[in-house]
XYZ file of C-alpha atoms in Angstrom:
200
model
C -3.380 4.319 -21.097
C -4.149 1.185 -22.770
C -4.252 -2.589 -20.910
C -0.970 -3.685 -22.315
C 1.045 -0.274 -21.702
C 0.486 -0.506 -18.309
C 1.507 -3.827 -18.011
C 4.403 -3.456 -19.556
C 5.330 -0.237 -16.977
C 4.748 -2.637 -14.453
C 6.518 -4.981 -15.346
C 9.633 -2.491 -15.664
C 9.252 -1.650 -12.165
C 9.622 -4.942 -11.047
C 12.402 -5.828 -12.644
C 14.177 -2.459 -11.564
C 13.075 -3.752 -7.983
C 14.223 -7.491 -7.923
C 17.562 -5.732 -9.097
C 17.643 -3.115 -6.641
C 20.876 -3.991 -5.357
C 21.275 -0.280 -3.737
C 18.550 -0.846 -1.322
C 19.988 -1.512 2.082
C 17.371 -4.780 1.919
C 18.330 -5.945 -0.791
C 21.068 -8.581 0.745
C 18.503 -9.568 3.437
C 16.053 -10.541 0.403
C 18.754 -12.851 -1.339
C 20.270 -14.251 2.271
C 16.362 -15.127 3.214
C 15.536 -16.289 -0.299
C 12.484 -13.730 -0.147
C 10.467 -12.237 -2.810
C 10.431 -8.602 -3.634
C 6.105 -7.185 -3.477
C 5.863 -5.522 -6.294
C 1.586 -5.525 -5.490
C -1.420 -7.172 -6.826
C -4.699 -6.312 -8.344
C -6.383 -4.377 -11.125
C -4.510 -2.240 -13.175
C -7.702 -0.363 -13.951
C -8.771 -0.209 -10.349
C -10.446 3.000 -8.956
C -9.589 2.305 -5.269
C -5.660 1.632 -5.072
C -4.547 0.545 -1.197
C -0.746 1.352 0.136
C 0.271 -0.418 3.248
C 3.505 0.080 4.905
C 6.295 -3.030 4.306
C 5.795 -6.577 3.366
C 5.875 -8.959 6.319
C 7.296 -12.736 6.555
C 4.274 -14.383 4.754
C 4.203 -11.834 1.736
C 8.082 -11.919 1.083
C 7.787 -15.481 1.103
C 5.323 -15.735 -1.590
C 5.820 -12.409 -3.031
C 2.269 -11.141 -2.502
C 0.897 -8.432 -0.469
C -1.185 -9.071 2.244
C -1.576 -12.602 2.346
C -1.262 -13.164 6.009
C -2.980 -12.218 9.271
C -3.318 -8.427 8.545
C -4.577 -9.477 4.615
C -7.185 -12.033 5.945
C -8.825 -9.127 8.041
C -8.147 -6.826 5.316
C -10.411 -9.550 3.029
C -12.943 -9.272 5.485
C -12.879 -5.591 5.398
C -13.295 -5.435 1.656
C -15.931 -7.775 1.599
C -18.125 -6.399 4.830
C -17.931 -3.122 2.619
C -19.036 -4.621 -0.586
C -15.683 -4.498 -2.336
C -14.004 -7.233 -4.361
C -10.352 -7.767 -3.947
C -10.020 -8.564 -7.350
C -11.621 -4.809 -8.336
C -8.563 -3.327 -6.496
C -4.989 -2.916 -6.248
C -3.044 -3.668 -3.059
C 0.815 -1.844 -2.752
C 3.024 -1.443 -0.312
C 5.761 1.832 0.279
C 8.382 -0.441 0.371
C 9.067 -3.553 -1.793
C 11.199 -5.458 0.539
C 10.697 -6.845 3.994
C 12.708 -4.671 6.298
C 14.437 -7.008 9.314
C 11.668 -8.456 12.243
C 9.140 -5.825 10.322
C 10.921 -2.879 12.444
C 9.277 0.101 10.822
C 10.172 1.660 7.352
C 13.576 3.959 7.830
C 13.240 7.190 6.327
C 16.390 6.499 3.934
C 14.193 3.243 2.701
C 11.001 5.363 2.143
C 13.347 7.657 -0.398
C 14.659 4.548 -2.180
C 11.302 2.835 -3.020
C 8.777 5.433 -2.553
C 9.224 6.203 -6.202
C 8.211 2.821 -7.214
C 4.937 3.780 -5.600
C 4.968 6.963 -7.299
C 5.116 5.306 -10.843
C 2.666 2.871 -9.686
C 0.068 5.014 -8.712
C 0.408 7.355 -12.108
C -0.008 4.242 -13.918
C -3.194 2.950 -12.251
C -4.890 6.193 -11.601
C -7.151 5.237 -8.679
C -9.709 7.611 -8.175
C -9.058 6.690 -4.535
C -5.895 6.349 -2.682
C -6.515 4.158 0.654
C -3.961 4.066 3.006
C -3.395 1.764 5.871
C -1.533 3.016 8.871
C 0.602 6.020 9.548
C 3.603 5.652 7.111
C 1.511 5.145 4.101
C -0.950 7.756 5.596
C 2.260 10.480 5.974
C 3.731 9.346 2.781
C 0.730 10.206 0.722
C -0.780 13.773 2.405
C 3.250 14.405 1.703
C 3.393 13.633 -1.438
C 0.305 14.851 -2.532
C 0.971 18.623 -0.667
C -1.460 18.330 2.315
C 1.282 18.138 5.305
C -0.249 20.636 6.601
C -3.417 18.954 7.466
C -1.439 15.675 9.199
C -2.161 14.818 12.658
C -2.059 11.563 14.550
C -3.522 8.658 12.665
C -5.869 8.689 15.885
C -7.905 11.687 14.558
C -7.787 11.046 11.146
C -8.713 7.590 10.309
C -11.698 7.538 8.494
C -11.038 11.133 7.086
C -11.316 11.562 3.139
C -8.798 14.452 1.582
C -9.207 16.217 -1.897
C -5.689 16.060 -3.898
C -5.068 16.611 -7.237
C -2.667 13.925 -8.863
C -0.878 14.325 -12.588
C -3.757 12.450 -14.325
C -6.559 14.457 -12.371
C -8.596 14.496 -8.709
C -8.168 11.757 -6.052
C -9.630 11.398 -3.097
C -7.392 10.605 -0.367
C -9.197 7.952 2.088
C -7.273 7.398 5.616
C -7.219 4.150 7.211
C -5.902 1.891 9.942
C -3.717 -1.023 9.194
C -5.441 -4.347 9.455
C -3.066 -5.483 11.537
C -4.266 -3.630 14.262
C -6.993 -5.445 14.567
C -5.668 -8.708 14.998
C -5.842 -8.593 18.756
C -7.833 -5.669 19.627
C -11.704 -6.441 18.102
C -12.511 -2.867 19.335
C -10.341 -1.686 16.330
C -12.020 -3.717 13.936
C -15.063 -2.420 14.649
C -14.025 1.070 13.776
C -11.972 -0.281 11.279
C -15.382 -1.964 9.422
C -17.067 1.419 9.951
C -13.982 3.307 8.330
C -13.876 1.148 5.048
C -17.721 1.969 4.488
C -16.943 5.282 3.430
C -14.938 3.629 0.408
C -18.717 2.252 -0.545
C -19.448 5.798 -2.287
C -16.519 5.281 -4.900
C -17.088 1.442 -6.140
């Protein structure tokens, strides 16, 4: 698929999503004057990260991680010899959900397709996922429920899937965020993002 194609497929899915006036965050967007995150990076990147929701900082600008959890996540990438610029950087859902409560199951339906498209559009060789929704929305989506446990014991794991375009390796991660007070974490967390190094 050719530069501008998927450009222009992205492009469709953000405007669907800055329309999406049947998501039940929609209203809380306009009311706050927030941004929809659509997600940023490479469209030809081989390692494609999915966090969970967009907090205060990224609806306000309308970029994914670009607070707290993103300026460890930068430090991640970089302590494991990855560019942020080389990747792409998603989120399940487009929209802030209220006091970033966790993503409601009936919110996961209504933009996990988004995510969907985006990912058959990009074709990472490597899906990355930080923290337990994205974690349990990929191994779902890509057939492997049956090998979910708690994020706990499988952070750091890497899972064979097949996706429409071909393999993908499925890498499990922690959300930076975790690591903002707990150093401990961000140890393991450093450790964990090394095994990305065999796929740059």
């Amino acid at each position: 698929m050719g530069d501008e194609n998927k450009k222009e497929l992205m492009k469709q899915i953000r405007d669907e999503v800055l329309n999406l006036t049947t998501s039940p965050l929609y209203e809380y967007r306009k009311e706050n004057h927030y941004f929809p995150v659509i997600g940023e990076g490479s469209h030809n990147a081989k390692i494609m990260f999915i966090g969970e929701a967009p907090g205060l900082n990224e609806a306000k600008t309308g970029r994914p991680f670009c607070g707290s959890a993103g300026k460890i996540l930068d430090e991640l990438l970089e302590n494991a010899g990855i560019k942020r610029e080389d990747i792409y950087i998603g989120n399940i859902l487009k929209d802030r959900p209220q006091q970033n409560r966790d993503p409601l199951p009936d919110e996961v339906k209504i933009y996990g397709p988004f995510l969907d498209r985006q990912i058959n559009i990009i074709q990472p060789k490597v899906i990355a996922t930080l923290g337990r929704y994205s974690m349990d929305y990929i191994m779902r989506k890509f057939g492997l429920e049956s090998e979910l446990l708690p994020i706990g014991q499988m952070h750091g794991k890497v899972f064979d899937a097949k996706a429409k375009y071909g393999d993908v390796k499925i890498a499990v991660l922690y959300h930076p965020a975790v690591a903002i007070y707990n150093n401990k974490t961000k140890d393991t967390l450093k450790e964990d993002f090394l095994i990305l190094k065999n796929f740059i």
